[in-house]
Coordinates of C-alpha atoms in Angstrom, one line a residue:
M150 CA -24.9 9.8 12.6
K151 CA -21.1 9.8 12.9
R152 CA -19.3 6.9 14.5
K153 CA -17.6 7.5 17.8
L154 CA -14.4 5.6 17.6
Q155 CA -11.5 4.7 19.9
K156 CA -8.2 4.4 18.1
I157 CA -5.3 2.3 19.3
L158 CA -2.1 2.6 17.3
I159 CA -0.6 -0.6 16.1
L160 CA 2.0 0.3 13.5
P161 CA 1.7 0.4 10.6
F162 CA -2.0 0.1 11.3
L163 CA -4.4 1.7 13.7
L164 CA -7.0 -0.4 15.5
I165 CA -10.4 1.1 15.9
I166 CA -12.8 -0.4 18.4
F167 CA -16.4 0.1 17.2
G168 CA -18.5 2.2 19.4
G169 CA -21.6 4.3 19.1
C170 CA -23.7 6.7 21.1
S171 CA -24.5 3.9 23.5
S172 CA -22.6 1.0 25.0
Q173 CA -23.9 -1.4 22.3
P174 CA -21.4 -2.3 19.5
M175 CA -22.1 -0.9 16.1
I176 CA -22.0 -4.3 14.5
K177 CA -25.0 -6.4 15.7
M178 CA -24.3 -10.0 16.5
S179 CA -26.6 -12.9 17.3
E180 CA -26.8 -14.2 20.9
E181 CA -24.8 -17.3 19.7
N182 CA -22.0 -15.2 18.1
Q183 CA -22.0 -12.9 21.1
Q184 CA -21.6 -15.9 23.4
K185 CA -18.6 -17.1 21.3
V186 CA -17.0 -13.6 21.5
D187 CA -17.5 -13.6 25.3
E188 CA -16.0 -17.0 25.7
K189 CA -13.0 -16.0 23.6
R190 CA -12.4 -13.0 25.7
A191 CA -12.7 -15.1 28.9
K192 CA -10.1 -17.5 27.6
L193 CA -7.5 -14.7 27.2
E194 CA -8.5 -12.5 30.1
G195 CA -5.7 -11.9 32.5
N196 CA -3.1 -13.5 30.2
K197 CA -0.7 -10.6 29.9
S198 CA 2.8 -11.6 28.9
T199 CA 5.8 -10.6 31.0
G200 CA 9.4 -11.5 31.1
K201 CA 11.5 -13.5 28.6
L202 CA 10.0 -16.5 27.0
Q203 CA 12.0 -19.7 27.9
A204 CA 12.1 -22.9 26.0
V205 CA 8.7 -24.5 26.0
N206 CA 8.2 -27.1 28.7
N207 CA 5.2 -29.3 27.8
N208 CA 5.6 -31.7 30.7
Q209 CA 2.7 -30.1 32.6
W210 CA 0.4 -29.9 29.6
K211 CA -2.8 -31.9 30.1
V212 CA -3.3 -34.6 27.4
Y213 CA -6.6 -36.1 26.4
D214 CA -6.7 -39.8 27.1
T215 CA -9.0 -40.3 24.1
S216 CA -9.5 -38.0 21.2
P217 CA -12.6 -35.8 21.7
K218 CA -15.0 -35.0 18.9
F219 CA -14.0 -31.7 17.3
N220 CA -15.2 -30.1 14.1
L221 CA -12.6 -28.5 11.8
E222 CA -14.5 -25.2 11.8
D223 CA -13.9 -25.0 15.5
F224 CA -10.3 -24.1 14.6
M225 CA -10.8 -21.3 12.0
P226 CA -7.8 -18.9 12.2
L227 CA -9.8 -15.7 12.5
A228 CA -13.3 -14.5 13.1
I229 CA -15.1 -11.5 11.5
N230 CA -13.7 -8.1 12.6
E231 CA -11.0 -9.9 14.7
L232 CA -7.4 -8.9 15.0
K233 CA -4.7 -11.2 16.5
T234 CA -1.5 -9.8 17.8
W235 CA 1.5 -12.2 17.8
T236 CA 4.9 -12.0 19.4
N237 CA 8.1 -13.9 19.8
D238 CA 9.2 -11.4 22.4
K239 CA 11.4 -9.6 19.9
Q240 CA 9.0 -8.8 17.0
V241 CA 5.3 -8.3 16.6
R242 CA 3.0 -9.5 13.9
T243 CA -0.7 -8.8 13.5
S244 CA -3.3 -10.6 11.4
Y245 CA -6.8 -9.5 10.4
L246 CA -9.7 -11.0 8.5
C247 CA -10.6 -9.0 5.5
Y248 CA -13.2 -11.1 3.7
K249 CA -15.2 -14.2 4.7
D250 CA -17.7 -16.0 2.5
D251 CA -19.5 -18.8 4.4
Q252 CA -21.4 -20.0 1.4
A253 CA -18.2 -20.3 -0.8
K254 CA -16.3 -21.4 2.3
L255 CA -13.5 -19.0 1.5
S256 CA -11.8 -16.3 3.5
Q257 CA -9.0 -13.8 3.0
S258 CA -6.8 -12.2 5.7
V259 CA -3.6 -10.2 6.0
S260 CA -0.5 -10.7 8.1
I261 CA 1.5 -7.6 8.9
Q262 CA 5.1 -7.6 10.2
D263 CA 7.7 -4.9 10.0
G264 CA 5.6 -3.0 7.5
K265 CA 5.4 -6.0 5.1
I266 CA 2.0 -7.4 4.3
E267 CA 1.2 -10.9 3.2
T268 CA -2.3 -12.0 2.1
H269 CA -3.6 -15.4 3.1
L270 CA -6.5 -17.2 1.5
L271 CA -8.2 -20.0 3.4
K272 CA -10.8 -22.5 2.1
W273 CA -12.4 -25.2 4.1
D274 CA -14.9 -28.0 4.2
Q275 CA -15.8 -30.7 6.7
N276 CA -12.5 -32.5 6.2
S277 CA -9.9 -29.8 5.6
L278 CA -8.6 -26.3 6.2
Q279 CA -6.3 -25.2 3.4
Q280 CA -4.3 -22.0 3.0
A281 CA -2.5 -20.2 0.2
K282 CA -0.1 -17.2 0.6
I283 CA 0.2 -14.2 -1.7
K284 CA 3.4 -12.4 -0.9
G285 CA 4.2 -8.8 -1.6
S286 CA 0.6 -7.6 -1.7
K287 CA -0.4 -4.2 -0.4
F288 CA -3.4 -3.7 1.9
P289 CA -6.1 -6.1 0.6
L290 CA -7.9 -4.0 -1.9
Q291 CA -8.3 -6.9 -4.3
K292 CA -10.7 -9.6 -3.4
Y293 CA -9.2 -12.9 -4.6
D294 CA -11.5 -15.7 -5.9
G295 CA -9.2 -18.4 -4.7
A296 CA -8.4 -19.6 -8.2
D297 CA -4.9 -20.0 -9.7
V298 CA -3.2 -20.2 -6.3
V299 CA -1.4 -23.1 -4.6
Y300 CA -3.0 -24.3 -1.3
E301 CA -1.4 -26.3 1.5
Q302 CA -3.5 -28.3 3.9
L303 CA -3.2 -26.8 7.5
L304 CA -5.5 -29.2 9.2
S305 CA -7.3 -32.4 8.1
G306 CA -10.1 -34.4 9.6
P307 CA -10.9 -36.5 11.5
I308 CA -9.3 -34.7 14.5
K309 CA -7.6 -37.7 16.0
K310 CA -4.1 -38.3 17.3
N311 CA -1.6 -39.6 14.6
H312 CA -4.0 -38.7 11.8
S313 CA -1.7 -37.5 8.9
W314 CA -1.9 -35.8 5.5
K315 CA 0.2 -34.2 2.9
C316 CA 1.2 -30.5 3.4
G317 CA 3.1 -29.4 0.3
K318 CA 6.1 -31.7 0.0
Q319 CA 6.0 -32.6 3.7
T320 CA 3.8 -34.8 5.8
A321 CA 1.7 -33.2 8.6
K322 CA 0.4 -35.2 11.6
I323 CA -1.7 -34.5 14.6
S324 CA 0.9 -35.4 17.1
E325 CA -1.2 -34.7 20.3
I326 CA -4.5 -33.3 21.5
Y327 CA -4.4 -31.4 24.8
Q328 CA -7.0 -30.5 27.3
E329 CA -4.9 -27.5 28.2
I330 CA -1.5 -26.0 27.4
K331 CA 0.4 -23.1 29.0
L332 CA 2.6 -20.8 27.0
K333 CA 4.2 -18.0 29.1
N334 CA 1.4 -17.2 31.5
Q335 CA -1.2 -17.9 28.9
T336 CA -3.6 -20.9 29.1
F337 CA -5.3 -22.4 26.1
K338 CA -7.8 -25.2 26.2
D339 CA -8.8 -27.9 23.7
V340 CA -5.6 -27.6 21.7
V341 CA -4.6 -29.7 18.6
E342 CA -0.8 -30.1 18.0
V343 CA 0.2 -30.5 14.4
S344 CA 3.7 -31.5 13.6
I345 CA 5.2 -30.6 10.2
G346 CA 9.0 -31.4 9.9
D347 CA 10.7 -29.6 12.8
S348 CA 7.8 -27.2 13.3
K349 CA 4.8 -27.5 15.6
F350 CA 1.5 -25.6 15.2
Y351 CA -1.1 -25.3 18.0
Y352 CA -4.8 -24.8 17.2
A353 CA -7.1 -24.0 20.1
K354 CA -10.9 -24.5 19.8
G355 CA -12.7 -21.3 19.3
L356 CA -9.4 -19.4 18.8
G357 CA -7.7 -21.0 15.8
L358 CA -3.9 -21.0 15.5
V359 CA -2.4 -19.7 18.8
A360 CA 1.2 -20.7 18.6
Q361 CA 4.0 -21.9 16.3
I362 CA 7.2 -23.4 17.4
K363 CA 10.3 -24.1 15.3
G364 CA 13.4 -25.1 17.2
Q365 CA 13.8 -22.5 20.0
E366 CA 11.7 -19.8 18.3
V367 CA 8.2 -19.5 19.6
W368 CA 5.5 -17.3 18.1
Y369 CA 2.4 -17.1 20.2
V370 CA -0.8 -15.0 20.4
K371 CA -0.4 -12.2 22.8
S372 CA -3.9 -10.8 22.5
I373 CA -7.1 -11.0 20.5
S374 CA -9.2 -8.0 19.8
D375 CA -12.8 -8.5 18.7
N376 CA -15.2 -6.2 16.8
V377 CA -12.5 -3.9 15.5
M378 CA -11.7 -2.0 12.3
L379 CA -8.3 -1.9 10.7
V380 CA -6.9 1.5 9.7
T381 CA -3.7 2.3 7.9
K382 CA -2.1 5.4 6.4
I383 CA -1.8 5.5 2.7
E384 CA 0.0 8.0 0.4
A385 CA -2.3 10.3 -1.5
G386 CA -2.2 13.5 -3.6
L387 CA -4.4 16.1 -2.1
P388 CA -5.2 19.6 -3.5
N389 CA -2.4 22.0 -2.7
E390 CA -3.8 25.0 -0.7
Q391 CA -0.9 27.2 -1.8
Q392 CA -1.7 26.4 -5.4
T393 CA 2.0 26.1 -6.2
S394 CA 1.1 22.7 -7.7
L395 CA -2.2 20.9 -8.4
I396 CA -1.6 18.4 -5.5
E397 CA 0.8 17.7 -2.7
R398 CA 1.7 14.4 -1.1
Q399 CA 0.1 13.6 2.2
K400 CA -0.6 10.5 4.3
I401 CA -4.4 9.9 4.8
E402 CA -6.4 7.3 6.7
F403 CA -7.8 4.2 5.0
H404 CA -10.4 2.2 6.9
W405 CA -11.3 -1.4 6.5
Q406 CA -13.5 -3.9 8.2
T407 CA -14.3 -7.5 7.4
N408 CA -16.4 -7.8 4.2
D409 CA -16.1 -4.1 3.4
T410 CA -16.0 -3.0 -0.2
I411 CA -13.4 -1.0 -2.0
A412 CA -16.1 1.4 -3.1
N413 CA -17.1 2.0 0.5
A414 CA -13.5 2.5 1.6
L415 CA -12.9 4.9 -1.2
T416 CA -16.1 6.8 -0.4
F417 CA -14.8 7.4 3.1
I418 CA -11.5 8.7 1.7
L419 CA -13.0 11.2 -0.7
Q420 CA -15.6 12.4 1.7
N421 CA -13.2 12.7 4.6
N422 CA -10.9 14.8 2.5
H423 CA -13.7 17.0 1.1
L424 CA -13.3 15.7 -2.5
L425 CA -17.0 14.5 -2.5
S426 CA -19.9 15.8 -0.5
E427 CA -21.6 13.8 2.2
N428 CA -24.4 12.9 -0.1
Q429 CA -22.1 11.6 -2.9
V430 CA -20.5 8.1 -3.0
V431 CA -18.3 5.9 -5.1
E432 CA -20.9 3.6 -6.7
S433 CA -18.3 1.0 -7.8
I434 CA -14.7 0.5 -8.6
T435 CA -13.1 -2.3 -10.6
L436 CA -9.8 -3.1 -12.2
E437 CA -10.2 -3.8 -15.9
N438 CA -7.2 -4.5 -18.1
G439 CA -5.0 -2.4 -15.9
V440 CA -7.4 0.5 -15.7
A441 CA -9.2 1.4 -12.4
V442 CA -12.8 2.1 -13.5
V443 CA -14.6 4.3 -10.9
E444 CA -18.4 5.1 -11.0
L445 CA -19.2 8.3 -9.1
S446 CA -22.6 9.7 -8.0
Q447 CA -24.3 12.4 -10.0
G448 CA -23.2 15.9 -9.2
A449 CA -19.6 15.0 -8.6
V450 CA -18.4 17.5 -11.2
A451 CA -20.3 20.3 -9.5
T452 CA -18.6 19.4 -6.2
F453 CA -15.2 19.4 -7.9
N454 CA -15.8 22.9 -9.1
A455 CA -17.0 24.1 -5.7
H456 CA -13.8 23.1 -4.0
P457 CA -11.6 26.0 -2.9
Q458 CA -8.7 24.7 -5.0
G459 CA -10.9 24.1 -8.0
E460 CA -11.8 21.2 -10.3
K461 CA -8.3 20.7 -11.7
A462 CA -6.8 20.0 -8.3
V463 CA -9.6 17.8 -7.3
M464 CA -9.5 15.7 -10.5
A465 CA -5.7 15.3 -10.1
S466 CA -6.1 14.3 -6.5
I467 CA -8.8 11.7 -7.1
I468 CA -7.0 10.2 -10.1
T469 CA -3.7 10.0 -8.2
T470 CA -5.1 8.6 -5.0
I471 CA -7.2 5.9 -6.8
G472 CA -4.3 4.9 -9.0
Q473 CA -2.0 4.5 -6.0
M474 CA -4.6 2.5 -4.1
M475 CA -5.3 0.2 -7.0
N476 CA -1.6 -0.1 -8.0
T477 CA -2.2 1.2 -11.5
D478 CA -1.3 4.3 -13.5
K479 CA -4.6 4.6 -15.4
V480 CA -7.9 5.7 -14.0
K481 CA -11.3 6.0 -15.7
L482 CA -14.0 8.2 -14.1
T483 CA -17.6 7.7 -15.0
V484 CA -21.1 8.9 -13.9
D485 CA -24.3 7.0 -14.7
G486 CA -22.3 4.5 -16.8
G487 CA -21.0 7.2 -19.1
P488 CA -17.7 9.3 -19.1
L489 CA -17.4 12.0 -16.5
I490 CA -17.1 15.3 -18.4
P491 CA -15.1 17.9 -16.4
W492 CA -15.7 21.6 -16.8
T493 CA -12.1 22.9 -16.7
F494 CA -9.8 19.9 -16.5
K495 CA -8.5 18.7 -19.9
N496 CA -10.7 15.8 -20.9
T497 CA -9.3 12.5 -22.5
P498 CA -10.8 9.9 -24.8
D499 CA -13.2 7.7 -22.7
S500 CA -12.3 9.7 -19.6
V501 CA -9.2 7.5 -19.0
Y502 CA -6.5 9.5 -17.3
Q503 CA -2.9 8.6 -16.6
L504 CA -1.2 9.5 -13.3
N505 CA 1.3 12.3 -13.8
D506 CA 4.1 13.2 -11.3
E507 CA 4.1 16.8 -12.8
W508 CA 0.8 17.4 -10.9
F509 CA 3.0 17.6 -7.8
N510 CA 5.2 20.2 -9.4
V511 CA 3.1 22.7 -11.4
Y512 CA -0.3 24.2 -11.4
S513 CA -1.7 23.6 -14.9
Q514 CA -4.6 21.9 -16.7
D515 CA -2.4 21.0 -19.7
I516 CA -0.3 18.3 -18.3
V517 CA -2.6 15.4 -18.7
Q518 CA -1.1 12.3 -20.4
Y519 CA -3.0 9.4 -21.8
N520 CA -2.6 6.6 -24.3

C-alpha cells in the first residue's frame, strides 16, 4: 500500500507528515510515548510568534524555591521523527533526529541553516549529556559510531542550582531552574538554565533545548513537529530520454526518517525513478576503502535492459547517483555476493566503476574508466 503523505516545504528540506488510509499515524507508538507527544504538542499549542523579539526580560519568570528532582533524559534535545524549527527572527534553522540507539545511548541529528548542514552526535548516561559536532557533512548518510570525535558536556547531573562542570575549555553551571519562562509569546515549563561564558542555554523538560541567548541575540524554538519524515532534493544523473547522452542532471527526492537505513533510502530512489522494479531492493550499501559497495536484488540486470533508455543509461545513472550520495567516485555493484554482470554496459574488474562526467555528454558504452 502506498503511503499518503502531506508535504510541507522547509527549504532546503521538505517536511512530510506521516499519514495513511486512516487517521492513525503510520508509525505506531506506545500509549506512554503517545502521551508524551500529546503533552509536547500541548506545551507549544497556540504559541505562534509575532512581532520583533525584544531583549529578554526574565523578571517575570517563575523560579523554583528548591531544586526539583529531574532526570537528565528528561532534557534530550530531540525525539524520534521529530523536527524542531528555530528562529532569531532573521534566520531559520531546523534540526532533525536521524539515528537513536537507546541501548548504546547514542544519537545522531542534523542542524540545517542557510543550506549548510552540521551533524551532531549525542551520548548520554544518568549523569551527563555530551555532544560532538561534525561540520561540513552532507545529509547524514553515514552513521557515525561516536568514536574519534571530541565531545563537550551540555548538561551534567545532579540537576541542581549552581552545579558546575567543564565544557571544553570553559566552565558550565546551572545558574537557575525555572517553573516557567516566557520567550516572545511562548511559555515553557520546568526549564533548566545553563550558563557558559556569556551564553545561556535553556532546557525544558520533555522538549530539550528550547532557547539560546548570547548577548542580544536570541535563538528560540518556534515550532516542534512530531512524527514527520525529512525530505531533501539531491542531484542525480537520470537516463536521458532524448538519448543525446547516457544521463542528464536532475534533482530528485531523498527521504529519511529516524533510524532509517541507507539501503532503504536508496531503494526508494531507484524504484521511484524506475531504475529498479517494485519487487527489487537495495539489499545493502557500505563504504569500503573509498568504494561504495552496493548489493542489489536478483533480476536487476534484466530490469536495466527492460528500461526504455537501455542498460547503459541505467547503469550510468545508478553509478552516478550512488557515488554522489556516498561522496565517492567509485561504485561496486553486486548481486548475491558476486559481481553484477551487465549485458551491454562495458564491464570492469570486480564490477568497480568510476564516475565519469562524459556520461552527461555522449551516448556510448565505451567511456567507462576504472583503476
